[in-house]
């Protein structure tokens, strides 16, 4: 399976991070309107991602829930009929929840910088260092930490879980 090193952080200065990301990527970024439907899974996380005007995909990933950069294994499958697959997986496994977000994507070297507005949660940033053949997790972690510094992300802003976890925690607290 391919892998990446990821970090997730709460954002306080969305426009500032977008500006720095655009400068570092030398691009205005790409806006993606996404919906992730999470299914109950005995291992890792399984989600069906639909992106407006883009091919849908089924994504399985497994990563530890810890603060700071973390290594993630994942696999993706393109989906031609997402509604049919969603219903099949709902019947077989059950739906855990849904995450809706508007994502601004910037490519900085081998890193995907995501500036996300998540419905019901607020504004966040994710870094995904796409690991290259032969690269170690430690090398990916250094790339992520360097980019965190450039973007002004503080250790106190780092988050450990997924958006789905935060949505479930919020609904449990309500």
C-alpha angles and dihedrals in degrees: 000000000000117000142202140185113240140189129182125197140175111250124224098170106041096167092047092053091046090051094050091043091052090050093048093046094039088224139094090240129236125271116223125185105207140183119190117194110197121206129201107264131181090219131035119325130309122197139169108219121201118186120190109257093358134097113274120234140196110227129193118188138169125196137144119262100236137125119266130016114350134179117244130193115206145167129198134200124192113238123211098184108032097171093055092046091047090054093047092050091044090056094044102039111006128240115274094190148299131259118199119190146158108225129195108204125202125177113218107180106300093342128098109213111201121193103191135190104197118199110247095006111059136227127346143161128221127190118200113187103200103219117231125216110287095009117133127229087242091058090050090049091054091051090050093047092049091051091046088057093049091050093047095243111163126211088240090062095056119114129203107204140051127271088253090058091051092049091050091048090050092050091047090053093050 
